[in-house]
Short mmCIF file of C-alpha atoms in Angstrom, two decimals:
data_model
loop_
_atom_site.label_atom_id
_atom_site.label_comp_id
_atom_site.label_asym_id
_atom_site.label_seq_id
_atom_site.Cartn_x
_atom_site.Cartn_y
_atom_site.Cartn_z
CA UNK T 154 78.08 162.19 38.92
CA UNK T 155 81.78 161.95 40.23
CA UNK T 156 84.40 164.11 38.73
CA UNK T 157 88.07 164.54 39.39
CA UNK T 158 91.40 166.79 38.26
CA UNK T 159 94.02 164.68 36.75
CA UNK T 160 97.57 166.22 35.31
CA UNK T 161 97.76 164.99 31.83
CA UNK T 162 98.36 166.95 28.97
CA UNK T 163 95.34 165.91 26.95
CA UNK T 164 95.40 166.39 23.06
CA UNK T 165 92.80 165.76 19.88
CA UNK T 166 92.83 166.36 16.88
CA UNK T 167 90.62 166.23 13.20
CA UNK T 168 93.35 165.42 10.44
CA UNK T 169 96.14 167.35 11.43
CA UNK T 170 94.47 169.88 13.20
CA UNK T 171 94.25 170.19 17.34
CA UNK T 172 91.35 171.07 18.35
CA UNK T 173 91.61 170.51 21.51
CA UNK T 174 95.35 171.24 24.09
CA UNK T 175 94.58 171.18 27.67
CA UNK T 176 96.52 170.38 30.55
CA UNK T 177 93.10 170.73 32.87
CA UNK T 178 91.18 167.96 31.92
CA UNK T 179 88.38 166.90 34.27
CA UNK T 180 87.70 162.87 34.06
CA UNK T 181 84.11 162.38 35.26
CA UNK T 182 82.07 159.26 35.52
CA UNK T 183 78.56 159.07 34.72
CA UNK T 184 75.88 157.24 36.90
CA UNK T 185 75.57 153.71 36.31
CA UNK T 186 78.25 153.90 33.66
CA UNK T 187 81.82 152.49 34.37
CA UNK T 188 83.88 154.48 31.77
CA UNK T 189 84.68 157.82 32.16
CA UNK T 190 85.03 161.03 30.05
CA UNK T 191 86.88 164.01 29.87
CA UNK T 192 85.12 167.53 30.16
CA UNK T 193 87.28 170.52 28.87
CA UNK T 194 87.46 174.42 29.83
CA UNK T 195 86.19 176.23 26.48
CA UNK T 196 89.65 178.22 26.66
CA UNK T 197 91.10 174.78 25.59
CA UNK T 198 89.33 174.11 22.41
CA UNK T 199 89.24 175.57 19.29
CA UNK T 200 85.69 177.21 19.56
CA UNK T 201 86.12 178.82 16.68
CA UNK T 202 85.67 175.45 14.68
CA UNK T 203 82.51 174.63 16.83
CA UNK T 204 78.49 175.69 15.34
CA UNK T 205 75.72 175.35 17.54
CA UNK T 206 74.30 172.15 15.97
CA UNK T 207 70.78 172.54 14.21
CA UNK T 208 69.51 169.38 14.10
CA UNK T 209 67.76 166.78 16.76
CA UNK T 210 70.97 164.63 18.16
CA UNK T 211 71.33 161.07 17.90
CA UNK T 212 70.86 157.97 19.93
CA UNK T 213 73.05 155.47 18.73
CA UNK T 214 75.61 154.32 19.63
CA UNK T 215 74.93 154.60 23.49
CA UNK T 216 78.33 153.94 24.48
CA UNK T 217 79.40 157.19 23.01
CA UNK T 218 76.53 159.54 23.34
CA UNK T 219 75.81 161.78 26.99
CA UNK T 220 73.77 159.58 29.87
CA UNK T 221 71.85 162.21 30.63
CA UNK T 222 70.33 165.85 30.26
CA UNK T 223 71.95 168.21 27.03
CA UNK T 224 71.89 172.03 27.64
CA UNK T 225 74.04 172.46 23.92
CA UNK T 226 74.89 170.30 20.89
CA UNK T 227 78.12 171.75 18.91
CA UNK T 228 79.07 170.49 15.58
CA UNK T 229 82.82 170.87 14.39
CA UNK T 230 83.25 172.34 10.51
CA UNK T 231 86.84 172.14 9.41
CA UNK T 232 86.76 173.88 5.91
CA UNK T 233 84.33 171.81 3.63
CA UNK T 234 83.99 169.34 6.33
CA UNK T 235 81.36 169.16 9.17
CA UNK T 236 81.15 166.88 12.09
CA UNK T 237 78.26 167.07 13.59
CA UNK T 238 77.46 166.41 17.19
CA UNK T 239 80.81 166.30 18.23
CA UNK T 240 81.15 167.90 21.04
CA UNK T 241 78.31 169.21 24.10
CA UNK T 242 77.45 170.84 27.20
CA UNK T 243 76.07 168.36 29.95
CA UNK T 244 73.77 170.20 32.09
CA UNK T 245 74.49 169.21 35.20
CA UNK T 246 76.34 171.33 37.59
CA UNK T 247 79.51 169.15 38.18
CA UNK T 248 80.30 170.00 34.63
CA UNK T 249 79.12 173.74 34.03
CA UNK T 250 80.75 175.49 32.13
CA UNK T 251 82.84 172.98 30.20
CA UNK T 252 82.65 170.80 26.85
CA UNK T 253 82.74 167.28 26.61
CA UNK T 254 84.21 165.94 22.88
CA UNK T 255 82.85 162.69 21.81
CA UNK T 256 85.30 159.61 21.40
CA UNK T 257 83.70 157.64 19.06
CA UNK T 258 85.29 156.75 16.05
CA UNK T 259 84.90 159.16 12.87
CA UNK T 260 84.42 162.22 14.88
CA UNK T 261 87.48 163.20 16.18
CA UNK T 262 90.46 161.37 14.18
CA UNK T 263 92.92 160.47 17.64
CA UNK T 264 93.66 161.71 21.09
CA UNK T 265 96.97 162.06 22.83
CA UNK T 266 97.52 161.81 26.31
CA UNK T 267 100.79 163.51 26.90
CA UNK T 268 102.81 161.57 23.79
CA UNK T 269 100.61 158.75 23.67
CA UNK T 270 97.62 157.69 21.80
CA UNK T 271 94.73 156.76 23.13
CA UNK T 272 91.59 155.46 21.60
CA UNK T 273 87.71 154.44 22.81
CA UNK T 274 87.54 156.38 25.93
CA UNK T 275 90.05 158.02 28.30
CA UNK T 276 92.11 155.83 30.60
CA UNK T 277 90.58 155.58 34.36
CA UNK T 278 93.15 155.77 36.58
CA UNK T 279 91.88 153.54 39.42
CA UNK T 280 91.40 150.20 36.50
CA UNK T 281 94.18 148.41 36.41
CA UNK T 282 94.89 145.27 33.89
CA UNK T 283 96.85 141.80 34.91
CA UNK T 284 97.93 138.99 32.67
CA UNK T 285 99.10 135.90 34.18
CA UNK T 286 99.83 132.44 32.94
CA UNK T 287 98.28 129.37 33.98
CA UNK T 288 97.65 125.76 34.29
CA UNK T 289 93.95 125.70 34.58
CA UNK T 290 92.12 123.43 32.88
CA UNK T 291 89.36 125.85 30.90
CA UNK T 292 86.64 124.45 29.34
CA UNK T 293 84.23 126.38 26.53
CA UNK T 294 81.25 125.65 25.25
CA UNK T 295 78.03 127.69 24.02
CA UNK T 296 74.32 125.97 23.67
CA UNK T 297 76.39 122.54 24.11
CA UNK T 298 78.96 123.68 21.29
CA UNK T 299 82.70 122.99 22.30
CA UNK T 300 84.31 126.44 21.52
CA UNK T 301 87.41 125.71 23.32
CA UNK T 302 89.37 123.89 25.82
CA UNK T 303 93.04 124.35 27.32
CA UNK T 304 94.98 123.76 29.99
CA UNK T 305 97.38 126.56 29.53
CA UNK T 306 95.42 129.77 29.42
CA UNK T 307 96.82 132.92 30.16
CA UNK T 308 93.93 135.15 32.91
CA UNK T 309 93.72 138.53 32.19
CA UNK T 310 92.15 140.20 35.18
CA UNK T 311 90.68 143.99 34.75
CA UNK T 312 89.43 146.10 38.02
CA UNK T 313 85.47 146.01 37.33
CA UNK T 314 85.18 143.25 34.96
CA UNK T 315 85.43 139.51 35.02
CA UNK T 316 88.37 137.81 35.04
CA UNK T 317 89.00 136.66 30.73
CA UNK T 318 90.36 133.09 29.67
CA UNK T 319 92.45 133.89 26.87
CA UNK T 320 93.59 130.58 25.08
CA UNK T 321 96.04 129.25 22.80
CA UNK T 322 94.53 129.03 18.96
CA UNK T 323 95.50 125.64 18.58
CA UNK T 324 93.02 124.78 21.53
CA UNK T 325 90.10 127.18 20.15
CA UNK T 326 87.86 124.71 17.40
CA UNK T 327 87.05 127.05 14.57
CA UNK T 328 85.32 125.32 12.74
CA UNK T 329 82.23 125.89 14.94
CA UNK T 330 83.48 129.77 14.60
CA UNK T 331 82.38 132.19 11.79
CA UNK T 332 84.90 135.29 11.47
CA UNK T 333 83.10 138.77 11.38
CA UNK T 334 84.16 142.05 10.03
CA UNK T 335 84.33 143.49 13.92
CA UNK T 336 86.92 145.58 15.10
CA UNK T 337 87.56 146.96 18.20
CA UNK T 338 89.90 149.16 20.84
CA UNK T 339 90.68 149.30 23.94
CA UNK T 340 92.81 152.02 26.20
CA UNK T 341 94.39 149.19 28.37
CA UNK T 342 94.80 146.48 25.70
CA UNK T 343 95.22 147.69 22.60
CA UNK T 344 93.58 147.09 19.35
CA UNK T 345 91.45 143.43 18.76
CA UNK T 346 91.95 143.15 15.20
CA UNK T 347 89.40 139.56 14.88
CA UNK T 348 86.32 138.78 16.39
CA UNK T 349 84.18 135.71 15.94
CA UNK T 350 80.37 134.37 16.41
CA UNK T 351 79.00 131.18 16.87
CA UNK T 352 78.53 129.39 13.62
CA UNK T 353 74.39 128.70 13.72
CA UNK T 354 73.51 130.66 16.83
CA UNK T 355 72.44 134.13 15.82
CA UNK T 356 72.25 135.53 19.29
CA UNK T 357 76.45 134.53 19.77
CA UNK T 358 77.34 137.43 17.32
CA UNK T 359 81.15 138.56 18.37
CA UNK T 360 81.60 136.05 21.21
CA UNK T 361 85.19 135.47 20.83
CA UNK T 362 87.73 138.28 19.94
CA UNK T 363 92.14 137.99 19.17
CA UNK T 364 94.80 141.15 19.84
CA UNK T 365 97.68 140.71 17.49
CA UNK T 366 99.19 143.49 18.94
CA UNK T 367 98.21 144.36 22.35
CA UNK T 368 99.92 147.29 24.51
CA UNK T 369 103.08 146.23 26.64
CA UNK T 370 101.05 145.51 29.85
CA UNK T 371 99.54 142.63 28.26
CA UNK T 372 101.92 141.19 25.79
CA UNK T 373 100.75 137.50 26.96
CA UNK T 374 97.51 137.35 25.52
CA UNK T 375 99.36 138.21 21.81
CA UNK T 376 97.64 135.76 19.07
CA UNK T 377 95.38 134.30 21.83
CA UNK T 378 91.56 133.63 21.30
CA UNK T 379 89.70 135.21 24.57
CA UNK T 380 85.34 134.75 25.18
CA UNK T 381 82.63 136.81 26.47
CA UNK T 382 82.54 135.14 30.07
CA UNK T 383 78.71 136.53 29.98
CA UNK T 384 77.76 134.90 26.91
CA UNK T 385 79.55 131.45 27.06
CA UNK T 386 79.10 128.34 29.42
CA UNK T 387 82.93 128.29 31.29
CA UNK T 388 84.03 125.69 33.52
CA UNK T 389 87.26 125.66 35.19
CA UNK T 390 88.83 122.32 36.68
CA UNK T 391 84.99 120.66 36.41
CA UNK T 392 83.20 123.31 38.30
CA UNK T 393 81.04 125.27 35.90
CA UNK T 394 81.28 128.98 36.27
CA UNK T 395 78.20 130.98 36.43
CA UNK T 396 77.76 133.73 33.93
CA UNK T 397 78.83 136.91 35.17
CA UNK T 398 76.65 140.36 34.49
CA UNK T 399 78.60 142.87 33.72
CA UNK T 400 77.81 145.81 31.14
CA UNK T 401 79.08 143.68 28.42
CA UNK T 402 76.25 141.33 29.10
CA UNK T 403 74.13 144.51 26.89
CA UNK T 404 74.82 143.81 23.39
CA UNK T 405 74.69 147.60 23.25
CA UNK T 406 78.02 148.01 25.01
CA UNK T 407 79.85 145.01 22.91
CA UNK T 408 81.85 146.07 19.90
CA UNK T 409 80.00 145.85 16.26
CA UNK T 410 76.97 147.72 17.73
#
């Protein structure tokens, strides 16, 4: 496990109460997961809103839940309302002595870091996220299905993942598309408000995903219809692309899980 200091005043909060203020927050990355956490001093948190938890914990959704060994499960009870399992002790010694809140959505109601909100997981300050217009000719398809084709995509390129075609709507066929009820958010990018699947392939659930609104770094993917690399057939100027792995490639780490 890697951990590491950062200064940012971290904040969360269940309705309007904080129940968490730190300026000590200590990201750390799990092994063999890409995303980190945050793990807090219990002088930080409002411990007296936490109650050892007395049931078993869960296991879904991974994304969310501790990669490894548990030495305490807290839940958080906030007058009539309980939370439980939101917040534990990893027992490993990079992290003794501190709590780690969970992130996933209905536990905690939003995070600040310093004045901003944040949302999914904390922000890792060594990913950085690039979009760029371009003249590329992008081809689509899934199972010999035409999803898409464009010669004026816009790349988004993300440290750790694989580089996204994001294409104009009017070059995305939906009729072979089927909306879905998935939503989604991401610290970098902001909050992908549509999602589609594959009209007649049940294995191409959520293949294709839209930000109406996406934070100011990558304003030129706004309205534009972008594809799970891993689970579509791309080929760019005639040269198919091979699929990339990457942790999206587990259905268990997609949105709508």
């Amino acid at each position: 496990m890697r951990t590491e200091p950062i200064d940012k005043r971290v904040r969360a909060y269940v309705d309007d109460v904080q129940v968490l203020d730190t300026r000590e927050p200590l990201l750390f990355w799990e092994d063999d997961f890409p995303v980190p956490s945050y793990a807090f001093r219990p002088d930080d948190v409002r411990m007296d809103l936490l109650r050892e938890t007395g049931t078993a914990p869960p296991r879904e959704p991974f994304f969310f839940l501790p990669k490894g060994p548990v030495s305490q499960w807290w839940d958080l009870v906030l007058g009539k309302r309980t939370v439980p399992h939101a917040a534990w002790v990893r027992d490993v010694p990079e992290l003794r002595d501190r709590l780690v809140l969970s992130w996933q959505p209905g536990i905690l109601d939003h995070w600040l870091e310093e004045e901003e909100r944040v949302a999914g997981h904390p922000r890792d300050p060594y990913k950085r996220v690039e979009a760029i217009a371009s003249s590329r000719h992008v081809v689509i398809e899934r199972d010999g299905v035409r999803l898409a084709e464009s010669s004026r995509p816009v790349l988004l390129l993300e440290t750790g993942l694989p580089s996204r075609y994001y294409v104009p709507r009017d070059d995305v066929d939906f009729s072979v598309l089927v909306p879905t009820s998935t939503r989604s958010h991401c610290p970098y990018k902001g909050a992908a408000e549509e999602y589609w699947s594959v009209a007649g392939q049940p294995d191409a659930t959520d293949v294709a995903w839209s930000y109406t609104a996406p934070l100011a770094a990558v304003t030129k993917v706004t309205g534009l219809v972008s594809f799970y690399d891993e689970l579509v057939d791309v080929i760019v100027d005639g040269v198919p692309q091979p699929r990339p792995e990457s942790p999206f490639s587990s259905r268990a780490h997609r949105p709508g899980t």
